[in-house]
Amino acid sequence: MGSKKALTDAERAIYEWQIWVPDFGEEGQEILKGSSILISRCGGLGSVVAYELVAAGVGRLVLAHGGDVKPSDLNRQLVMTHDWIGKPRIESAVRRLRELNPHITIEGVGENVTDGNVEQLVAEVYLVVDCAPLFEERFLMNREAVRQGKPLIECAMYDLDAQITTIIPGKTPCLQCLYPEKPPVWKRQFPVFGAVSGTVGCLGAMEAIKVLTGLGEPLLDRFLVCNLRDMTFRTFNITRNPDCKICGGLT
Amino acid sequence: MKVTVEYSSQIRRIGGVSSETVELDTSCQVQELVKQLAGDHGESFRSLIIDSAGNLQSTILVFVNDKQISRDASVEVADNDMVHIIAPMAGG
Ligand SMILES: [Zn+2]
């Protein structure tokens, strides 16, 4: 994935403690520096994915998120700030992430993913982390990531529950292998603590780092279901649907 | 034979039930068991799991232990199996 980029002494100092991680090292950091990632929406989940990837030194991050900051965003959307209520969310996100790490490139797109922009957004990056709150947007992203052969981290939450899997098009099940149609009951507004969306956001960021650098074993063909009410975390094996209308024809 | 069925997220919330253990005299298809139990916890619960034609909703994930069961697979439950019924979620 991506091309390696040599580190400066300043970067070596910033990332020193993660460079100590076995099987990651300076080479892993160079790969992250040469990588680019798209995060679809920086809400409760995407905010934390972005925070962790920015802190970890991913070279270029593209964020897509529309709308203005609302008071009800602030219990979980950690890149949104009180002083920015009523102003574009993407400006708050970019500003806060640049404060966290001025050494990387952060590109903000003030739109959610649509049929009109998804192809270009996905074309610009090596990997996508999907944090959108609607199946329409997630299906669009899944279709495009599969079409372009880009890895896609699918992470989601509801209440005190979370789910995550990592999709490698043509190798693992895609989102529509799991859910062939739009689930009829999903609603735009859902109960959420920031600590739940943040938990699965951290898992999603770690999956992205693992896929890009070859570290560890990502959740390929596996579906992690987390219940934070009783702290049960279960991993299930999942299989591709040969009749999937999105990835069924890929080998 | 004893089989435990666990419900996740929205299903658990709407049905007010997180898991139940059933005693069966004879084995049966997983899907049949799920359909049978779906009627026990109210109409909203049932309609989350069963579609208008009486089949399992295509967007509900069913696992026996850690193995995914596709809607048309023929799998019978065995003693001490754990069946997981998992609802889709897209919260971000
Ligand atoms: Zn598929």
Short mmCIF file of C-alpha atoms and ligand atoms in Angstrom, two decimals:
data_model
loop_
_atom_site.label_atom_id
_atom_site.label_comp_id
_atom_site.label_asym_id
_atom_site.label_seq_id
_atom_site.Cartn_x
_atom_site.Cartn_y
_atom_site.Cartn_z
CA MET A 1 0.00 0.00 0.00
CA GLY A 2 1.25 3.46 -0.74
CA SER A 3 4.86 4.44 -1.19
CA LYS A 4 7.20 4.75 1.72
CA LYS A 5 8.39 8.24 2.62
CA ALA A 6 11.55 8.79 4.65
CA LEU A 7 11.13 10.36 8.08
CA THR A 8 12.67 13.59 9.26
CA ASP A 9 14.38 13.72 12.66
CA ALA A 10 11.42 15.69 14.02
CA GLU A 11 9.01 12.96 12.87
CA ARG A 12 11.22 10.23 14.32
CA ALA A 13 10.95 12.01 17.67
CA ILE A 14 7.16 12.39 17.49
CA TYR A 15 6.46 8.76 16.54
CA GLU A 16 9.28 7.21 18.59
CA TRP A 17 7.03 5.27 20.96
CA GLN A 18 5.00 3.60 18.21
CA ILE A 19 8.13 2.89 16.18
CA TRP A 20 9.06 0.66 19.15
CA VAL A 21 6.11 -1.62 18.31
CA PRO A 22 7.48 -4.96 17.03
CA ASP A 23 6.64 -5.66 13.36
CA PHE A 24 5.95 -1.94 12.83
CA GLY A 25 9.20 -0.04 13.34
CA GLU A 26 10.52 2.83 11.26
CA GLU A 27 9.41 1.10 8.07
CA GLY A 28 5.81 1.01 9.29
CA GLN A 29 5.99 4.71 10.06
CA GLU A 30 7.38 5.44 6.60
CA ILE A 31 4.46 3.55 5.05
CA LEU A 32 1.97 5.55 7.12
CA LYS A 33 3.67 8.77 6.03
CA GLY A 34 3.25 7.72 2.40
CA SER A 35 -0.40 6.72 2.86
CA SER A 36 -3.67 8.53 2.37
CA ILE A 37 -7.00 7.70 3.96
CA LEU A 38 -10.56 8.91 3.42
CA ILE A 39 -12.89 9.19 6.41
CA SER A 40 -16.54 9.41 5.46
CA ARG A 41 -18.09 11.72 8.08
CA CYS A 42 -16.37 12.95 11.22
CA GLY A 43 -19.21 12.36 13.66
CA GLY A 44 -18.87 10.52 16.94
CA LEU A 45 -17.06 7.69 15.22
CA GLY A 46 -15.16 9.45 12.44
CA SER A 47 -13.89 12.17 14.79
CA VAL A 48 -12.03 9.59 16.81
CA VAL A 49 -10.81 7.68 13.76
CA ALA A 50 -9.42 10.97 12.46
CA TYR A 51 -7.83 11.87 15.81
CA GLU A 52 -6.02 8.57 16.07
CA LEU A 53 -4.85 8.52 12.45
CA VAL A 54 -3.66 12.13 12.62
CA ALA A 55 -1.79 11.43 15.87
CA ALA A 56 -0.26 8.29 14.33
CA GLY A 57 1.15 10.26 11.41
CA VAL A 58 -0.80 9.05 8.37
CA GLY A 59 0.62 11.32 5.65
CA ARG A 60 -2.62 12.56 4.14
CA LEU A 61 -6.15 12.46 5.44
CA VAL A 62 -9.23 13.38 3.42
CA LEU A 63 -12.34 14.13 5.49
CA ALA A 64 -15.85 14.34 4.04
CA HIS A 65 -18.50 15.85 6.27
CA GLY A 66 -21.32 18.30 5.52
CA GLY A 67 -23.45 20.60 7.66
CA ASP A 68 -22.88 23.01 10.54
CA VAL A 69 -21.98 22.23 14.14
CA LYS A 70 -25.06 21.72 16.35
CA PRO A 71 -25.21 21.57 20.15
CA SER A 72 -26.35 17.93 19.90
CA ASP A 73 -23.09 17.02 18.10
CA LEU A 74 -20.96 17.90 21.07
CA ASN A 75 -21.47 14.87 23.33
CA ARG A 76 -19.44 12.71 20.95
CA GLN A 77 -18.05 14.54 17.91
CA LEU A 78 -14.69 15.34 19.43
CA VAL A 79 -13.43 17.46 16.53
CA MET A 80 -16.40 19.85 16.90
CA THR A 81 -16.10 22.72 19.38
CA HIS A 82 -18.57 24.97 21.22
CA ASP A 83 -17.16 28.13 19.64
CA TRP A 84 -18.02 26.72 16.19
CA ILE A 85 -21.77 26.10 16.73
CA GLY A 86 -23.63 27.23 13.61
CA LYS A 87 -20.46 27.18 11.47
CA PRO A 88 -19.28 24.41 9.09
CA ARG A 89 -18.34 21.17 10.81
CA ILE A 90 -15.54 20.53 8.35
CA GLU A 91 -13.77 23.76 9.37
CA SER A 92 -13.91 22.79 13.03
CA ALA A 93 -12.64 19.29 12.22
CA VAL A 94 -9.71 20.45 10.09
CA ARG A 95 -8.70 23.15 12.57
CA ARG A 96 -8.73 20.81 15.56
CA LEU A 97 -6.85 18.05 13.74
CA ARG A 98 -4.18 20.48 12.53
CA GLU A 99 -3.67 21.59 16.11
CA LEU A 100 -3.12 17.98 17.04
CA ASN A 101 -0.60 17.31 14.28
CA PRO A 102 0.66 20.10 12.02
CA HIS A 103 3.02 17.72 10.18
CA ILE A 104 0.45 15.97 8.00
CA THR A 105 -1.81 16.99 5.16
CA ILE A 106 -5.48 17.28 6.08
CA GLU A 107 -7.99 17.96 3.33
CA GLY A 108 -11.53 18.84 4.28
CA VAL A 109 -14.48 18.36 1.94
CA GLY A 110 -17.60 20.07 3.28
CA GLU A 111 -19.97 17.48 1.83
CA ASN A 112 -21.18 14.05 2.80
CA VAL A 113 -20.56 11.25 0.35
CA THR A 114 -22.93 11.33 -2.62
CA ASP A 115 -23.30 9.62 -5.97
CA GLY A 116 -21.68 12.70 -7.48
CA ASN A 117 -18.50 12.85 -5.37
CA VAL A 118 -17.82 9.29 -4.22
CA GLU A 119 -15.75 8.19 -7.23
CA GLN A 120 -13.35 11.11 -6.95
CA LEU A 121 -13.08 10.88 -3.14
CA VAL A 122 -12.20 7.18 -3.22
CA ALA A 123 -9.81 7.62 -6.17
CA GLU A 124 -7.64 9.97 -4.10
CA VAL A 125 -6.80 7.53 -1.30
CA TYR A 126 -5.42 4.07 -0.52
CA LEU A 127 -8.02 3.14 2.07
CA VAL A 128 -11.43 4.28 3.34
CA VAL A 129 -12.88 4.26 6.84
CA ASP A 130 -16.66 4.41 6.67
CA CYS A 131 -18.31 6.20 9.58
CA ALA A 132 -21.52 7.43 7.93
CA PRO A 133 -24.81 7.19 9.86
CA LEU A 134 -26.97 6.05 6.94
CA PHE A 135 -26.98 2.81 4.98
CA GLU A 136 -27.54 4.77 1.74
CA GLU A 137 -24.12 6.43 2.19
CA ARG A 138 -22.45 3.25 3.37
CA PHE A 139 -23.77 1.27 0.39
CA LEU A 140 -22.52 3.98 -1.95
CA MET A 141 -19.07 3.87 -0.36
CA ASN A 142 -19.01 0.06 -0.38
CA ARG A 143 -19.94 -0.04 -4.07
CA GLU A 144 -17.22 2.45 -4.99
CA ALA A 145 -14.51 0.90 -2.79
CA VAL A 146 -15.26 -2.49 -4.35
CA ARG A 147 -15.24 -0.99 -7.86
CA GLN A 148 -11.85 0.63 -7.26
CA GLY A 149 -10.46 -2.30 -5.24
CA LYS A 150 -9.72 -0.19 -2.16
CA PRO A 151 -9.74 -1.58 1.40
CA LEU A 152 -12.71 -0.39 3.42
CA ILE A 153 -13.07 -0.44 7.20
CA GLU A 154 -16.76 -0.70 8.10
CA CYS A 155 -17.38 0.35 11.68
CA ALA A 156 -20.71 1.25 13.24
CA MET A 157 -22.47 1.60 16.56
CA TYR A 158 -25.92 1.80 18.16
CA ASP A 159 -26.64 2.45 21.83
CA LEU A 160 -23.92 0.54 23.73
CA ASP A 161 -23.25 -1.86 20.84
CA ALA A 162 -20.69 -1.72 18.06
CA GLN A 163 -19.75 -3.76 15.01
CA ILE A 164 -16.68 -3.72 12.80
CA THR A 165 -15.20 -5.64 9.88
CA THR A 166 -12.46 -4.97 7.34
CA ILE A 167 -13.30 -5.39 3.68
CA ILE A 168 -10.75 -6.27 1.01
CA PRO A 169 -12.73 -6.27 -2.26
CA GLY A 170 -12.79 -9.66 -3.98
CA LYS A 171 -11.29 -11.40 -0.94
CA THR A 172 -13.61 -10.77 2.00
CA PRO A 173 -17.36 -10.22 2.25
CA CYS A 174 -18.40 -6.67 1.33
CA LEU A 175 -21.07 -4.70 3.20
CA GLN A 176 -23.79 -5.91 0.84
CA CYS A 177 -22.74 -9.53 1.22
CA LEU A 178 -23.83 -8.97 4.83
CA TYR A 179 -26.84 -6.77 4.14
CA PRO A 180 -28.14 -7.30 0.58
CA GLU A 181 -30.76 -4.57 0.97
CA LYS A 182 -31.14 -1.42 2.97
CA PRO A 183 -32.20 -2.48 6.47
CA PRO A 184 -35.81 -1.33 6.86
CA VAL A 185 -35.62 -0.27 10.50
CA TRP A 186 -32.48 1.86 10.66
CA LYS A 187 -33.17 5.49 11.59
CA ARG A 188 -30.97 8.54 11.19
CA GLN A 189 -31.06 9.34 14.91
CA PHE A 190 -29.82 6.75 17.35
CA PRO A 191 -28.86 6.61 21.04
CA VAL A 192 -25.14 7.16 21.49
CA PHE A 193 -22.47 7.83 24.08
CA GLY A 194 -19.24 9.29 22.75
CA ALA A 195 -17.33 6.60 24.60
CA VAL A 196 -19.07 3.92 22.49
CA SER A 197 -18.54 5.59 19.12
CA GLY A 198 -15.01 6.42 20.29
CA THR A 199 -14.29 2.80 21.18
CA VAL A 200 -15.18 1.52 17.73
CA GLY A 201 -13.44 4.57 16.22
CA CYS A 202 -10.18 3.49 17.87
CA LEU A 203 -10.70 -0.07 16.61
CA GLY A 204 -11.31 1.28 13.10
CA ALA A 205 -8.16 3.43 13.20
CA MET A 206 -6.12 0.42 14.35
CA GLU A 207 -7.52 -1.69 11.53
CA ALA A 208 -6.54 0.99 9.02
CA ILE A 209 -2.97 1.11 10.36
CA LYS A 210 -2.76 -2.70 10.28
CA VAL A 211 -4.06 -3.02 6.71
CA LEU A 212 -1.70 -0.32 5.42
CA THR A 213 1.43 -1.61 7.14
CA GLY A 214 0.83 -5.38 7.29
CA LEU A 215 0.86 -5.33 11.09
CA GLY A 216 -1.01 -8.10 12.93
CA GLU A 217 -4.19 -9.70 11.61
CA PRO A 218 -6.99 -7.39 10.51
CA LEU A 219 -10.65 -8.43 10.78
CA LEU A 220 -10.72 -10.11 7.37
CA ASP A 221 -13.67 -12.50 6.96
CA ARG A 222 -14.44 -11.73 10.58
CA PHE A 223 -17.10 -9.60 12.17
CA LEU A 224 -16.46 -8.21 15.64
CA VAL A 225 -19.58 -7.49 17.69
CA CYS A 226 -19.07 -5.53 20.92
CA ASN A 227 -21.62 -5.16 23.69
CA LEU A 228 -20.42 -2.46 26.07
CA ARG A 229 -23.34 -3.04 28.45
CA ASP A 230 -21.93 -6.35 29.61
CA MET A 231 -18.51 -6.06 27.99
CA THR A 232 -18.91 -9.09 25.75
CA PHE A 233 -16.79 -8.92 22.60
CA ARG A 234 -17.41 -11.70 20.07
CA THR A 235 -15.82 -12.41 16.72
CA PHE A 236 -17.87 -14.25 14.11
CA ASN A 237 -16.69 -15.79 10.86
CA ILE A 238 -18.43 -14.32 7.83
CA THR A 239 -18.50 -15.50 4.24
CA ARG A 240 -18.91 -13.85 0.86
CA ASN A 241 -22.27 -14.10 -0.82
CA PRO A 242 -21.62 -15.52 -4.32
CA ASP A 243 -24.81 -13.78 -5.48
CA CYS A 244 -23.80 -10.38 -4.04
CA LYS A 245 -24.77 -7.73 -6.59
CA ILE A 246 -21.74 -5.62 -5.63
CA CYS A 247 -18.83 -8.08 -5.33
CA GLY A 248 -20.30 -11.42 -6.46
CA GLY A 249 -18.44 -11.33 -9.80
CA LEU A 250 -15.00 -10.53 -8.35
CA THR A 251 -12.33 -13.16 -7.83
CA MET B 1 -31.51 -30.66 23.75
CA LYS B 2 -30.74 -27.17 24.98
CA VAL B 3 -30.11 -24.22 22.66
CA THR B 4 -29.42 -20.63 23.69
CA VAL B 5 -30.43 -17.73 21.48
CA GLU B 6 -28.90 -14.28 21.95
CA TYR B 7 -30.30 -11.06 20.50
CA SER B 8 -28.22 -7.98 19.74
CA SER B 9 -28.69 -4.21 19.77
CA GLN B 10 -32.01 -3.00 18.30
CA ILE B 11 -33.59 -6.45 18.46
CA ARG B 12 -32.68 -6.79 22.12
CA ARG B 13 -33.95 -3.32 22.87
CA ILE B 14 -37.28 -3.69 21.06
CA GLY B 15 -38.00 -7.18 22.37
CA GLY B 16 -36.79 -6.43 25.87
CA VAL B 17 -34.97 -9.76 25.81
CA SER B 18 -31.21 -10.32 25.52
CA SER B 19 -31.16 -14.10 25.45
CA GLU B 20 -33.32 -17.16 26.01
CA THR B 21 -32.63 -20.83 26.39
CA VAL B 22 -35.01 -23.31 24.79
CA GLU B 23 -35.41 -27.04 25.31
CA LEU B 24 -36.09 -28.99 22.12
CA ASP B 25 -37.20 -32.61 21.90
CA THR B 26 -35.73 -32.99 18.46
CA SER B 27 -33.32 -30.96 16.39
CA CYS B 28 -34.66 -28.44 13.89
CA GLN B 29 -33.41 -26.01 11.26
CA VAL B 30 -31.87 -22.87 12.75
CA GLN B 31 -34.10 -20.65 10.62
CA GLU B 32 -37.22 -22.45 11.82
CA LEU B 33 -36.19 -22.01 15.43
CA VAL B 34 -35.56 -18.30 14.92
CA LYS B 35 -38.89 -17.82 13.14
CA GLN B 36 -40.72 -19.65 15.91
CA LEU B 37 -39.13 -17.57 18.68
CA ALA B 38 -39.66 -14.32 16.78
CA GLY B 39 -43.38 -14.50 17.53
CA ASP B 40 -42.87 -14.56 21.29
CA HIS B 41 -41.84 -10.98 21.98
CA GLY B 42 -44.36 -8.70 20.31
CA GLU B 43 -45.10 -7.50 16.80
CA SER B 44 -42.27 -4.93 16.56
CA PHE B 45 -39.79 -7.61 17.52
CA ARG B 46 -41.26 -10.06 15.02
CA SER B 47 -41.17 -7.57 12.16
CA LEU B 48 -37.50 -6.83 12.83
CA ILE B 49 -36.67 -10.48 12.26
CA ILE B 50 -39.35 -11.71 9.85
CA ASP B 51 -40.37 -10.06 6.57
CA SER B 52 -43.90 -9.70 5.24
CA ALA B 53 -43.61 -13.00 3.34
CA GLY B 54 -42.77 -14.87 6.54
CA ASN B 55 -39.07 -15.34 5.76
CA LEU B 56 -36.10 -14.19 7.81
CA GLN B 57 -35.27 -10.56 7.03
CA SER B 58 -32.38 -10.49 4.55
CA THR B 59 -30.57 -7.95 6.72
CA ILE B 60 -30.58 -9.96 9.94
CA LEU B 61 -27.36 -11.89 10.55
CA VAL B 62 -27.68 -15.35 12.06
CA PHE B 63 -24.72 -17.22 13.54
CA VAL B 64 -24.55 -20.61 15.19
CA ASN B 65 -21.63 -20.42 17.57
CA ASP B 66 -19.16 -18.39 15.47
CA LYS B 67 -20.34 -19.57 12.04
CA GLN B 68 -22.54 -17.50 9.74
CA ILE B 69 -25.74 -19.17 8.55
CA SER B 70 -27.03 -17.95 5.21
CA ARG B 71 -30.78 -17.71 4.81
CA ASP B 72 -31.07 -20.69 2.48
CA ALA B 73 -28.48 -22.91 4.20
CA SER B 74 -29.78 -26.12 5.71
CA VAL B 75 -28.30 -26.24 9.22
CA GLU B 76 -29.75 -28.03 12.20
CA VAL B 77 -29.10 -26.89 15.74
CA ALA B 78 -27.27 -29.24 18.10
CA ASP B 79 -27.27 -29.56 21.88
CA ASN B 80 -25.62 -26.58 23.61
CA ASP B 81 -25.48 -24.50 20.45
CA MET B 82 -25.43 -20.75 20.84
CA VAL B 83 -27.48 -18.94 18.18
CA HIS B 84 -26.81 -15.22 17.70
CA ILE B 85 -29.33 -12.94 16.00
CA ILE B 86 -27.63 -9.71 15.04
CA ALA B 87 -29.29 -6.54 13.80
CA PRO B 88 -27.64 -4.20 11.31
CA MET B 89 -26.40 -0.84 12.56
CA ALA B 90 -24.93 2.22 10.87
CA GLY B 91 -24.42 4.66 13.72
CA GLY B 92 -21.42 6.86 13.14
ZN ZN C 1 -20.40 -8.45 -1.62
#
